[in-house]
Each structure stands twice: as structure tokens, then as C-alpha cells.
Amino acid sequence: MRIKELFINNFRNYKSLHIKPKENLNIFIGDNAQGKTNILEAICFLLQGRSFRTSHEKEIINFDSEQSKLKTELKAYNQNYSIDISLSRTKPKIIKINNSTTSKPELATNFGTIVFTPDQLSIIKGSPKERRRFLDLELASFYPQYKYYFVNYQKVLLQRNNLLKELKEKKQADTFDLLELWDNQLISYGAKILMARMEILKKLIPMAQQIHNQITSDKEKLTIRYRSSLNLNSNFREELIYDQFREVILKNRQQDYLKGQTTVGPHRDDLVFLINNKNITDFGSQGQQRTIILTLKFAIINLWSCELNDVPVLLLDDVFFELDSKRQKYIFDLLNKDVQVFITSTGMANTEKNLINIKKNAIFNVRSGLVCEEEL
Amino acid sequence: MRIKELFINNFRNYKSLHIKPKENLNIFIGDNAQGKTNILEAICFLLQGRSFRTSHEKEIINFDSEQSKLKTELKAYNQNYSIDISLSRTKPKIIKINNSTTSKPELATNFGTIVFTPDQLSIIKGSPKERRRFLDLELASFYPQYKYYFVNYQKVLLQRNNLLKELKEKKQADTFDLLELWDNQLISYGAKILMARMEILKKLIPMAQQIHNQITSDKEKLTIRYRSSLNLNSNFREELIYDQFREVILKNRQQDYLKGQTTVGPHRDDLVFLINNKNITDFGSQGQQRTIILTLKFAIINLWSCELNDVPVLLLDDVFFELDSKRQKYIFDLLNKDVQVFITSTGMANTEKNLINIKKNAIFNVRSGLVCEEEL
């Protein structure tokens, strides 16, 4: 995917903006609070139909305006597309692909962007929930059915937990047959979720390890493990996962009853990241944590390229120039190949500017909602 | 407070380290994962008796060792002190001030350090709980009694909530007299907590506003409001707060009973940060959010200087050079006056190096646990 033109109207601090990004790196430099991140937010909005910063979309409309308009001309899957989005204070948002009205899910299925903001360090530092969320969100791009299984699993899980609480209140540990109905559904959706997670990780992990080796000059060995509440066999097949899930569900019924909740299943699993065999959540530095997130994002881009035959646009908000110069150099090399990237930063050292390829890269200076391309 | 010498032994990736920091700025430059943050962690450990990164203290001991030793020679309240801490895999930690064994709370009451890491952006971005935690932790330095009231308030709150749940389960909305006992205690501790928060904010807020004006060259007007679940009168006195708290507790009894929890009190209050009348959590940029946290930290240093007649050491982990150059310059000017600061970063531009005062500042290069002072 390549964004060729971007039009922003009454979006955050922008009254009106038109830019033509370059093929590879597009770097937005400016003081704090000038509107750098707003440009990335607009791109994400155009390609995913939503913001990565807020769910209150009315916040996004410029204070003095009633509505906001976004437009992009882009190339994806070797074809040209135009995407238009209108946001209004009073009416629902309108999304159009090539002038035909469409829905947010359809937009996100067709296009896509990978975002990395400082908040996403919570994938490493946060609770297992954050890591499952990362996995579930990224999976949706590769398995359109995943979201359906996921939503249904959550519904069944809630029903099962409610029943467990009810049984506990009435002290009916002997009437587990009532659980049978929910168990069957839970196991069925759960096995599909686990199967998809296993399949994606089987591809994603080796890619991530290879990229991480490059960025760290082979000095830091990355290991990623899926920590399951089931004894998942490496020889996974859907039927095996199904049987395995059934076995632990039955084994844990008494415990589930006592706790009033379902204690095993994909909703309890986690991802573990190790560098040189040490857990990165406990022992990693800020820079190592940033590097792993970036590695994961690159691996997903690789996966897109293998599975979907195109690559999404990469948005790096205020995270790139905080890496040391060696890591930056490797990443520039990786990026210069085939991805369109939008980076924000408060400044760029001369050593960093030397890495810029004039033909394919651009530096934009951002000041109070005005954007000027720098002469390179 | 001025750290004059620092000795680190078998702490994280340091086998043995001895440095003599300068009076004002001490900047630690190095690639990712070389041990920059570990130095700040050691300083915090020496002055607060705990880490700002982990509560699992055994993690901190170097992998090859059974124990870790930290030592500092410092000047505080115009006197010289030495602090020694020993950490062991098998024995409790030992803290000594001037060779006499002491406890963690006593250490933290006598000395102190202000820490700002990227994680602390959650004071702005996170839940009200994070902002209350910030307030409660910082208050403890100025009101030694605060912690006692706080701990007791939490205990009483838990008891009251348990009783509310019990009443709800037994459907006894008519027996509120049972609550009376807990209510009296809750109101009494709660009023003291609120009183202390009001008093500290009355001093802290104007200081923060003035500092923020300086950093942003008067372009961004900071407003900080205490959003209370009580109607706190600006003319607060402890008895008034007490009466006010009693009034809302009585008024909300029915609601508390229905929800099975206490819906008003200092445990439900929040701090609101506005820039030019817009809420910074929703509308602020990364840089603006960083600036506010830094402003708050400076304001607390000011407050120390007024109330306690000394200033704590300031630790800035990987947050300073992400601010734009204008903000950095103002902060350098502020810092060069009278505070000892330890800053980590992956690099420093020449423009930034020009701000360095050779006599009072030092740059240390950090590489794989080795630290060398740079010739300036």
C-alpha cells in the first residue's frame, strides 16, 4: 500500500492540509503540540475507519467546525483507490471507497495500517490481557472468521460463568450436567481460536526472531512462547486441541465451581517474551521493550506480504528516534526496502539525516498545523 | 541533597561501579540495554529503600551473585551522610544510615528522590486511581501522618463495603444503623485525607502553573482542578470538610446499598489537568503530557525547598530529550540552579551539549555496565 495524496479538513488542529507523501520514509519533525500525531491519526482513520487515540470521534473534529473531512488517494494490491471519510457533530460518520459508501469493518478488511505509539509498550509491560488483545487484533487481518469465533467465545464464556456463579450460590455442585451445553460451545469456539493463534504464531515467531537478530546485530536472542492454560501439543491439529480443551474443562469443573469462573481456555493464555532467556517484562530495558514491539510490527508486515500479497502502511509515533543509532540504522535499512512509513519526532540529528534517501524519503516540518516539505 | 559518591556492587548488570557525580546535571548516554536506567534505580534504592521498577528485589541482584551492595556518600540538610544497603538472595535487606541499621520508612522520611520514567505518563493517561496514587505518594513526604490516615481509611472502607454487600444480600435496607460505626470512622479519616490534599494542592498548583508558563513560554495555560465527590468549599477547614462528608454519606446511603459499595469519598476523587481549557487526557499531545509530568515534579521540588529546606535528587529516565529543544532549554535553565539531576538518554545533539556547564555538569558514557566520564 502507498498513500499518494492525503487531504485533511477541520481535523484536530488542521483547518486544511494537502500532502503528497514519498514512497518510503516520511518524517514529520516539529515541536511538541504542533500536530504531528494528528497526521498519523488521520492516516489510520482513513485506512481503519477509527482512531488509535480515542473512541470519542467528536473530539477529532476541529473546535471551530461542525464537520471534518478526510481523503486519500492510494495504491493497494496494484490498484488505485480513493477513500473519503466525513465526520459530523450531529450525523453518523460516512466512509466511501471509490465513491461508494461502505462500513468500517469492510474498510478495515480491505486496507490496513500498522501503528506503534508509546502507549503500545503496554504489550510488554501490561497484563496478559494486553498481549491477548494484541494477538486477537492482529489475527483478525489474516483470518476473517476469527472475529466471529472470538465474539461467540466471549458470549458463551459469560453465560458459563453466570451459570457457575448461580450453581455456587445455590450450592449445587452436583448438577454439573447443566454446564454441558455451554461447555460444548465453549470448547468448539475455543478450539478454533487456539488453532488460529497457533497457526499465526508458527509463522510470526520465526519472522520476528530473524528481524530481531538483524536489529540487535545477533547480540540479543529473542524467544516468544505461547503460555497456554491447556497442555498444547506442538503437533497441534484442531481435533487434538478440541479433545485437549474438553479434557481440561472436565478436570477443572470442581475448581471452576469453587471460583465461580472458567479457569482454563484461550481467555487465560499469555505470550511470554524472553531476551537471552530472561523475561523482558521483568528484566528488559526501555530500549529493548521498544525494539521488541517494533520487531513484532515488522514481522506482521512480513506476514501481510506473504499471506495477503501487499504491505500495510506503518505509522511510528514518537518511538523511533528514542532507539540507539545502531538500531535506527538497521531499521532504516529494513524500511528502505518496501514499506511506506510515517514517523513523528521532535528532532533529527545530522547522522540520522545522512540515512535519508532523497528520492524515496521526505522530511516535513510541522508547526501549528502548517506542514512544509524540507528541501533535502 | 547532593550525591557526592556512588558505589554499586553486583547490582543488575554492574559488577562494580564507582562514580562521583557533579553538582547539577549528570547525563548518562548509551545504547539501549547498556545499564543506564540501572544507575538511576540504584540511586532511588539508596534514597527510598525501594526500586521504581520492580517489587521483586531479588531480580536486582546480579545473576552471578548471591548478594548486592549499594553505598552513597551524600550531603543533605547541610550535613554529610553515608547510606549502605545490602540485598541478599536468602536474607532480608539491610539498610544503614551512618553505619546504624534503620528501616525503609525511616530512610524515605529522611531522604528522597523524585523520579520521572516513561511509565509515569499514566498519571495523565491512566485511570483516576493513578492520579490519586501520585497525590497520595507525594503527600507522604510533607505530612508524615498522612500514610497512617490513608491506611486506616482503606481498612474502614473495606469493612463498610463488606457490610453493604451483606445488607444487600440479606435485603436489609432498613438496618442502616449498623453502618453508623463505620461511617464515623470513614468520615473522620476521610476528612483528614481531604484536608491534607487540599492544603498541599493550594501550594502545589500555583507553583506548577508558574513553572509550566516558563517551560511553554506562556503559550500554554495549565489549570489543575481537584474533582471531588464532595462539594468542597474553597473555604475549607477540617470541621467543614467533616460535616460535608457526613452530609453526602447520609444522602448516598440508599445508593451505596444498591451498588454494594461506598460511592463518595476521597477514594473516588480525581485530578483534572487542562491546557488552554482543554482536558489534556483527551486532547493533549505526547509532548504536552510529558511537560505536565515534568512540571509537577519541579513543583514538588519547589515545595520540598519551601517546606523541608532541602531539595531531593531528580531522576529523569529516558524522558528529557524527547521534549522539543525550546522546552529542553527552559528546563536546563531551571535545573542549572539548584538541583542535582540524573538523566539517561541514547544520545545528545550538539545543540544540547552547548547547554552544558562544564564545572557543574557531567556526561557519562555507559557501555555494557562500564561507565566513563566524558571530557567536556
Coordinates of C-alpha atoms in Angstrom, one line a residue, chain A residues 69-355:
Chain A
K69 CA -13.4 15.5 6.1
L70 CA -10.5 13.2 5.2
K71 CA -9.5 11.9 1.9
T72 CA -6.7 9.8 0.4
E73 CA -5.6 8.6 -3.0
L74 CA -3.7 5.3 -2.6
K75 CA -2.4 2.3 -4.3
A76 CA -3.2 -1.1 -2.9
Y77 CA -3.0 -4.6 -4.3
N78 CA -1.7 -2.9 -7.5
Q79 CA -4.8 -0.9 -8.0
N80 CA -5.7 2.8 -7.3
Y81 CA -8.3 3.6 -4.7
S82 CA -9.7 6.7 -3.2
I83 CA -11.1 6.7 0.3
D84 CA -13.3 9.5 1.8
I85 CA -14.4 9.9 5.3
S86 CA -16.8 12.6 6.7
L87 CA -17.3 13.1 10.4
S88 CA -20.1 15.3 11.7
R89 CA -21.1 16.5 15.2
T90 CA -24.7 15.6 14.5
K91 CA -24.7 12.8 11.9
P92 CA -23.1 9.3 11.7
K93 CA -19.7 9.0 10.0
I94 CA -19.7 8.3 6.3
I95 CA -17.0 6.1 4.7
K96 CA -16.6 5.8 1.0
I97 CA -14.3 3.7 -1.1
N98 CA -14.1 4.9 -4.7
N99 CA -17.2 7.0 -4.1
S100 CA -19.3 4.0 -2.8
T101 CA -20.5 4.1 0.7
T102 CA -19.1 1.3 2.9
S103 CA -18.8 0.2 6.5
K104 CA -15.9 0.4 8.9
P105 CA -15.3 -3.4 9.0
E106 CA -15.3 -3.6 5.2
L107 CA -12.8 -0.7 5.0
A108 CA -10.5 -2.4 7.6
T109 CA -10.7 -5.7 5.8
N110 CA -9.6 -4.2 2.5
F111 CA -6.9 -1.8 3.8
G112 CA -4.8 -1.6 6.9
T113 CA -2.1 0.1 8.8
I114 CA 0.3 -0.9 11.5
V115 CA 0.6 1.6 14.3
F116 CA 3.2 1.9 17.0
T117 CA 2.8 4.6 19.7
P118 CA 4.4 4.8 23.1
D119 CA 1.2 3.5 24.6
Q120 CA 1.8 0.2 23.0
L121 CA 4.7 -0.6 25.3
S122 CA 1.9 -2.0 27.4
I123 CA 2.0 -5.1 25.2
I124 CA 5.2 -5.8 27.0
K125 CA 4.7 -4.1 30.4
G126 CA 1.0 -4.6 30.8
S127 CA -1.2 -7.5 31.9
P128 CA -1.7 -10.7 29.9
K129 CA -5.0 -9.1 28.7
E130 CA -3.0 -6.6 26.7
R131 CA -1.0 -9.3 25.0
R132 CA -4.1 -11.3 24.1
R133 CA -5.6 -8.2 22.7
F134 CA -2.6 -7.6 20.5
L135 CA -2.8 -11.2 19.2
D136 CA -6.6 -11.0 18.7
L137 CA -6.5 -7.7 16.9
E138 CA -3.6 -8.7 14.6
L139 CA -5.2 -12.1 13.8
A140 CA -8.3 -10.6 12.5
S141 CA -6.4 -9.4 9.4
F142 CA -5.4 -12.9 8.4
Y143 CA -8.5 -14.9 9.5
P144 CA -11.7 -13.0 8.7
Q145 CA -13.6 -15.8 10.6
Y146 CA -11.5 -15.1 13.7
K147 CA -13.6 -12.2 14.9
Y148 CA -16.8 -14.3 14.7
Y149 CA -15.4 -17.1 16.8
F150 CA -13.9 -14.6 19.2
V151 CA -17.1 -12.7 19.8
N152 CA -19.1 -16.0 20.2
Y153 CA -16.5 -17.4 22.6
Q154 CA -16.8 -14.3 24.8
K155 CA -20.6 -14.7 24.9
V156 CA -20.5 -18.4 25.8
L157 CA -17.9 -17.7 28.4
L158 CA -20.1 -15.1 30.1
Q159 CA -23.1 -17.5 30.1
R160 CA -20.9 -20.3 31.6
N161 CA -19.5 -18.0 34.3
N162 CA -23.0 -16.8 35.2
L163 CA -24.2 -20.4 35.5
L164 CA -21.2 -21.3 37.7
K165 CA -22.0 -18.3 40.0
E166 CA -25.6 -19.4 40.2
L167 CA -24.7 -23.0 41.0
K168 CA -22.3 -21.8 43.7
E169 CA -24.9 -19.5 45.3
K170 CA -27.4 -22.4 45.4
K171 CA -24.6 -24.8 46.5
Q172 CA -25.4 -27.3 43.7
A173 CA -22.0 -28.8 43.0
D174 CA -23.8 -32.0 41.9
T175 CA -25.7 -30.6 38.9
F176 CA -22.8 -30.1 36.5
D177 CA -24.9 -31.5 33.6
L178 CA -26.3 -28.0 33.2
L179 CA -22.8 -26.9 32.2
E180 CA -22.6 -29.4 29.4
L181 CA -24.4 -27.2 26.9
W182 CA -22.1 -24.3 27.4
D183 CA -19.1 -26.5 27.6
N184 CA -19.7 -27.9 24.1
Q185 CA -19.9 -24.4 22.6
L186 CA -17.0 -23.0 24.6
I187 CA -14.8 -25.9 23.5
S188 CA -15.8 -25.6 19.9
Y189 CA -15.2 -21.8 19.6
G190 CA -12.2 -22.0 21.9
A191 CA -10.5 -24.7 19.8
K192 CA -10.9 -22.6 16.7
I193 CA -9.4 -19.6 18.4
L194 CA -6.5 -21.6 19.7
M195 CA -5.9 -23.2 16.3
A196 CA -5.8 -19.8 14.6
R197 CA -3.4 -18.4 17.3
M198 CA -1.1 -21.4 16.9
E199 CA -1.1 -21.2 13.2
I200 CA -0.3 -17.5 13.1
L201 CA 2.4 -17.7 15.8
K202 CA 4.1 -20.6 13.9
K203 CA 4.7 -18.2 11.1
L204 CA 5.1 -15.0 13.0
I205 CA 7.6 -16.1 15.7
P206 CA 10.4 -17.2 13.3
M207 CA 10.0 -14.0 11.3
A208 CA 10.2 -11.9 14.5
Q209 CA 13.3 -13.8 15.6
Q210 CA 15.1 -13.1 12.4
I211 CA 14.2 -9.4 12.3
H212 CA 15.3 -9.1 16.0
N213 CA 18.6 -10.7 15.2
Q214 CA 19.2 -8.1 12.5
I215 CA 18.2 -5.1 14.6
T216 CA 20.4 -6.2 17.5
S217 CA 23.3 -7.4 15.4
D218 CA 22.8 -11.0 16.7
K219 CA 23.5 -9.9 20.3
E220 CA 20.1 -10.4 21.7
K221 CA 18.3 -13.7 21.2
L222 CA 14.5 -13.2 21.2
T223 CA 12.2 -16.1 22.3
I224 CA 8.5 -15.8 22.2
R225 CA 6.4 -18.5 23.9
Y226 CA 2.6 -19.0 23.9
R227 CA 1.8 -19.8 27.6
S228 CA -1.4 -21.8 27.5
S229 CA -3.7 -22.9 30.2
L230 CA -4.0 -26.2 28.1
N231 CA -1.2 -28.6 27.5
L232 CA -0.9 -27.7 23.9
N233 CA 1.0 -30.3 21.9
S234 CA 3.4 -28.9 19.3
N235 CA 1.7 -31.4 16.9
F236 CA -1.5 -29.3 17.1
R237 CA -4.5 -30.1 14.9
E238 CA -7.9 -28.8 15.5
E239 CA -9.4 -32.1 16.7
L240 CA -6.5 -32.6 19.1
I241 CA -6.9 -29.1 20.6
Y242 CA -10.6 -29.8 20.9
D243 CA -10.0 -33.0 22.8
Q244 CA -7.4 -31.4 24.9
F245 CA -9.7 -28.5 25.8
R246 CA -12.5 -30.9 26.7
E247 CA -10.2 -32.8 29.0
V248 CA -9.1 -29.8 31.0
I249 CA -12.6 -28.3 31.1
L250 CA -13.8 -31.6 32.7
K251 CA -10.8 -31.8 35.0
N252 CA -11.3 -28.2 36.2
R253 CA -15.1 -28.3 36.8
Q254 CA -14.8 -28.5 40.5
Q255 CA -12.3 -25.7 40.7
D256 CA -14.4 -23.5 38.3
Y257 CA -17.4 -24.1 40.6
L258 CA -15.5 -23.1 43.7
K259 CA -14.1 -19.9 42.0
G260 CA -17.3 -19.2 40.2
Q261 CA -15.5 -18.7 36.8
T262 CA -13.9 -20.6 34.0
T263 CA -10.2 -21.0 34.9
V264 CA -8.9 -22.5 31.6
G265 CA -9.2 -21.6 28.0
P266 CA -7.8 -19.1 25.4
H267 CA -9.0 -16.2 27.6
R268 CA -6.4 -17.2 30.2
D269 CA -3.4 -17.6 28.0
D270 CA -0.5 -15.3 27.6
L271 CA 2.5 -14.5 25.4
V272 CA 6.0 -14.5 27.0
F273 CA 8.9 -12.6 25.6
L274 CA 12.4 -13.5 26.5
I275 CA 15.8 -11.9 25.6
N276 CA 18.7 -14.2 26.1
N277 CA 16.4 -16.4 28.3
K278 CA 15.4 -13.6 30.6
N279 CA 11.8 -12.4 30.8
I280 CA 11.7 -9.0 29.1
T281 CA 8.8 -7.7 31.3
D282 CA 10.9 -8.0 34.4
F283 CA 14.5 -7.6 33.1
G284 CA 14.2 -5.6 29.9
S285 CA 15.3 -2.0 29.4
Q286 CA 13.0 0.6 27.8
G287 CA 15.0 0.3 24.5
Q288 CA 14.7 -3.5 24.5
Q289 CA 11.0 -3.3 25.0
R290 CA 10.6 -0.7 22.2
T291 CA 12.7 -2.9 20.0
I292 CA 10.5 -6.0 20.5
I293 CA 7.3 -4.1 19.7
L294 CA 8.9 -2.7 16.6
T295 CA 10.1 -6.3 15.7
L296 CA 6.5 -7.6 16.1
K297 CA 5.2 -4.8 13.9
F298 CA 7.8 -5.6 11.2
A299 CA 7.0 -9.3 11.4
I300 CA 3.3 -8.6 10.9
I301 CA 4.2 -6.5 7.8
N302 CA 6.2 -9.5 6.5
L303 CA 3.3 -11.8 7.2
W304 CA 1.0 -9.5 5.3
S305 CA 3.4 -9.6 2.4
C306 CA 3.4 -13.4 2.4
E307 CA -0.3 -14.0 3.1
L308 CA -2.1 -11.0 1.6
N309 CA 0.3 -10.0 -1.2
D310 CA 0.6 -6.4 -0.1
V311 CA 2.1 -4.5 2.8
P312 CA 0.3 -2.1 5.1
V313 CA 1.4 1.5 5.8
L314 CA 3.5 1.8 9.0
L315 CA 2.9 4.6 11.5
L316 CA 5.6 5.2 14.1
D317 CA 4.5 7.9 16.6
D318 CA 7.4 9.3 18.7
V319 CA 9.1 5.9 19.2
F320 CA 11.8 5.7 16.5
F321 CA 14.4 8.2 17.4
E322 CA 14.4 7.0 21.0
L323 CA 16.2 3.9 19.8
D324 CA 20.0 4.0 19.7
S325 CA 21.7 4.9 16.5
K326 CA 22.7 1.3 15.6
R327 CA 19.2 0.0 15.9
Q328 CA 17.9 3.0 13.9
K329 CA 20.4 2.2 11.1
Y330 CA 19.2 -1.4 10.8
I331 CA 15.6 -0.3 10.8
F332 CA 16.3 2.4 8.2
D333 CA 17.8 -0.4 6.0
L334 CA 14.8 -2.7 6.6
L335 CA 12.3 0.1 5.9
N336 CA 14.0 1.5 2.8
K337 CA 13.1 -1.7 1.0
D338 CA 9.4 -1.8 0.5
V339 CA 7.2 -0.2 3.1
Q340 CA 5.7 3.3 3.3
V341 CA 6.4 4.7 6.8
F342 CA 5.2 7.8 8.6
I343 CA 7.4 8.8 11.6
T344 CA 6.9 11.7 14.0
S345 CA 9.7 13.2 16.1
T346 CA 10.7 16.4 17.9
G347 CA 14.1 16.4 16.1
M348 CA 16.6 14.6 14.0
A349 CA 20.3 14.5 14.3
N350 CA 22.6 15.1 11.3
T351 CA 23.8 11.4 11.5
E352 CA 20.1 10.4 11.1
K353 CA 19.6 12.8 8.2
N354 CA 22.5 11.1 6.4
L355 CA 20.5 7.9 6.2

